[in-house]
Amino acid sequence: MEIRLPLRYREVGKEQWLDSATRNISRTGLLFHGDRTYAAGSTLEIDLRLPAVRAMHQEGAQFVSLGRIVRTVQQGEAEGRGVTLAVQFLEYQLSRGSGHDS
């Protein structure tokens, strides 16, 4: 079973957040669908919500990271428009939270 976690992202220095969801995540990076191509080495801010792991915790955690684009792959017609972005985490902060701040 594949679980996609909602996330939002933006280029460092930009105000507008873009919405997406994880396709794959590991301790070192993240793969997700994007609406535009970024050059390898570009830096993004990523705001990801992790679900609660135990029934006693009603809230999950907020994972905020700076990430470097390591790969951008154009999607074919069968997969829909857009790109798949591979991001390497550079630094991150993890905290309990409820909802995205604007």
mmCIF file of C-alpha atoms in Angstrom:
data_model
loop_
_atom_site.group_PDB
_atom_site.id
_atom_site.type_symbol
_atom_site.label_atom_id
_atom_site.label_comp_id
_atom_site.label_asym_id
_atom_site.label_seq_id
_atom_site.Cartn_x
_atom_site.Cartn_y
_atom_site.Cartn_z
ATOM 1 C CA MET A 1 0.000 0.000 0.000
ATOM 2 C CA GLU A 2 1.375 3.365 -1.047
ATOM 3 C CA ILE A 3 0.879 6.268 1.351
ATOM 4 C CA ARG A 4 1.224 9.766 -0.046
ATOM 5 C CA LEU A 5 1.748 12.509 2.499
ATOM 6 C CA PRO A 6 0.620 16.046 1.646
ATOM 7 C CA LEU A 7 3.365 18.626 1.389
ATOM 8 C CA ARG A 8 3.934 22.109 0.131
ATOM 9 C CA TYR A 9 7.083 23.581 -1.318
ATOM 10 C CA ARG A 10 8.541 26.804 -2.698
ATOM 11 C CA GLU A 11 11.780 28.164 -4.036
ATOM 12 C CA VAL A 12 13.895 29.846 -1.377
ATOM 13 C CA GLY A 13 13.072 33.552 -1.393
ATOM 14 C CA LYS A 14 9.623 33.133 -2.999
ATOM 15 C CA GLU A 15 6.364 33.788 -1.143
ATOM 16 C CA GLN A 16 3.963 31.404 -2.887
ATOM 17 C CA TRP A 17 3.717 27.825 -1.640
ATOM 18 C CA LEU A 18 2.826 25.043 -4.118
ATOM 19 C CA ASP A 19 0.933 21.919 -3.050
ATOM 20 C CA SER A 20 2.016 18.357 -3.758
ATOM 21 C CA ALA A 21 2.325 14.937 -2.114
ATOM 22 C CA THR A 22 5.186 12.538 -1.479
ATOM 23 C CA ARG A 23 5.831 9.673 -3.868
ATOM 24 C CA ASN A 24 8.761 8.319 -1.872
ATOM 25 C CA ILE A 25 10.586 9.522 1.239
ATOM 26 C CA SER A 26 13.716 8.393 3.069
ATOM 27 C CA ARG A 27 15.928 9.789 5.793
ATOM 28 C CA THR A 28 18.072 11.576 3.188
ATOM 29 C CA GLY A 29 15.543 12.848 0.683
ATOM 30 C CA LEU A 30 12.184 12.985 -0.980
ATOM 31 C CA LEU A 31 10.561 12.277 -4.345
ATOM 32 C CA PHE A 32 7.404 14.208 -5.303
ATOM 33 C CA HIS A 33 5.395 15.573 -8.224
ATOM 34 C CA GLY A 34 5.885 19.216 -9.179
ATOM 35 C CA ASP A 35 4.346 21.633 -11.635
ATOM 36 C CA ARG A 36 7.573 23.074 -12.976
ATOM 37 C CA THR A 37 11.155 22.142 -13.729
ATOM 38 C CA TYR A 38 14.005 23.311 -11.499
ATOM 39 C CA ALA A 39 17.697 23.187 -12.306
ATOM 40 C CA ALA A 40 19.792 20.632 -10.423
ATOM 41 C CA GLY A 41 21.232 22.372 -7.375
ATOM 42 C CA SER A 42 18.221 24.675 -6.878
ATOM 43 C CA THR A 43 17.115 25.000 -3.267
ATOM 44 C CA LEU A 44 13.530 24.509 -2.096
ATOM 45 C CA GLU A 45 11.781 24.940 1.224
ATOM 46 C CA ILE A 46 9.620 21.919 2.042
ATOM 47 C CA ASP A 47 6.807 21.776 4.601
ATOM 48 C CA LEU A 48 5.603 18.228 5.200
ATOM 49 C CA ARG A 49 3.043 16.923 7.695
ATOM 50 C CA LEU A 50 3.753 13.531 9.214
ATOM 51 C CA PRO A 51 0.804 11.568 10.621
ATOM 52 C CA ALA A 52 0.539 10.526 14.260
ATOM 53 C CA VAL A 53 2.141 7.127 14.816
ATOM 54 C CA ARG A 54 0.322 6.097 17.978
ATOM 55 C CA ALA A 55 -3.400 6.230 18.698
ATOM 56 C CA MET A 56 -2.770 8.338 21.827
ATOM 57 C CA HIS A 57 -1.281 11.178 19.752
ATOM 58 C CA GLN A 58 -3.941 13.143 17.920
ATOM 59 C CA GLU A 59 -1.437 15.270 16.014
ATOM 60 C CA GLY A 60 1.460 14.236 13.882
ATOM 61 C CA ALA A 61 4.581 16.284 13.352
ATOM 62 C CA GLN A 62 5.616 19.121 11.091
ATOM 63 C CA PHE A 63 8.795 18.497 9.090
ATOM 64 C CA VAL A 64 10.294 21.685 7.620
ATOM 65 C CA SER A 65 13.373 21.332 5.448
ATOM 66 C CA LEU A 66 15.697 23.001 3.016
ATOM 67 C CA GLY A 67 16.349 20.666 0.126
ATOM 68 C CA ARG A 68 18.529 20.601 -2.970
ATOM 69 C CA ILE A 69 17.108 19.412 -6.282
ATOM 70 C CA VAL A 70 19.221 16.469 -7.407
ATOM 71 C CA ARG A 71 17.045 15.272 -10.294
ATOM 72 C CA THR A 72 14.074 16.476 -12.350
ATOM 73 C CA VAL A 73 12.257 14.025 -14.630
ATOM 74 C CA GLN A 74 9.611 15.145 -17.142
ATOM 75 C CA GLN A 75 6.512 12.963 -16.887
ATOM 76 C CA GLY A 76 5.026 11.342 -19.976
ATOM 77 C CA GLU A 77 1.447 11.723 -21.149
ATOM 78 C CA ALA A 78 0.422 8.469 -19.413
ATOM 79 C CA GLU A 79 1.598 9.811 -16.022
ATOM 80 C CA GLY A 80 0.021 13.249 -16.412
ATOM 81 C CA ARG A 81 1.649 16.599 -16.875
ATOM 82 C CA GLY A 82 4.399 18.008 -14.709
ATOM 83 C CA VAL A 83 7.684 16.702 -13.381
ATOM 84 C CA THR A 84 8.976 14.367 -10.717
ATOM 85 C CA LEU A 85 11.425 16.116 -8.382
ATOM 86 C CA ALA A 86 14.098 14.355 -6.330
ATOM 87 C CA VAL A 87 15.273 16.441 -3.375
ATOM 88 C CA GLN A 88 18.153 15.821 -0.960
ATOM 89 C CA PHE A 89 17.522 17.171 2.548
ATOM 90 C CA LEU A 90 20.129 19.759 3.560
ATOM 91 C CA GLU A 91 18.794 20.680 6.992
ATOM 92 C CA TYR A 92 15.495 20.188 8.733
ATOM 93 C CA GLN A 93 13.435 20.914 11.818
ATOM 94 C CA LEU A 94 10.862 18.524 13.281
ATOM 95 C CA SER A 95 8.125 19.683 15.653
ATOM 96 C CA ARG A 96 4.603 18.802 16.696
ATOM 97 C CA GLY A 97 2.111 20.958 14.843
ATOM 98 C CA SER A 98 -1.420 21.262 13.593
ATOM 99 C CA GLY A 99 -1.953 22.810 10.185
ATOM 100 C CA HIS A 100 0.179 24.853 7.828
ATOM 101 C CA ASP A 101 1.069 28.438 8.622
ATOM 102 C CA SER A 102 0.755 30.820 5.702
#
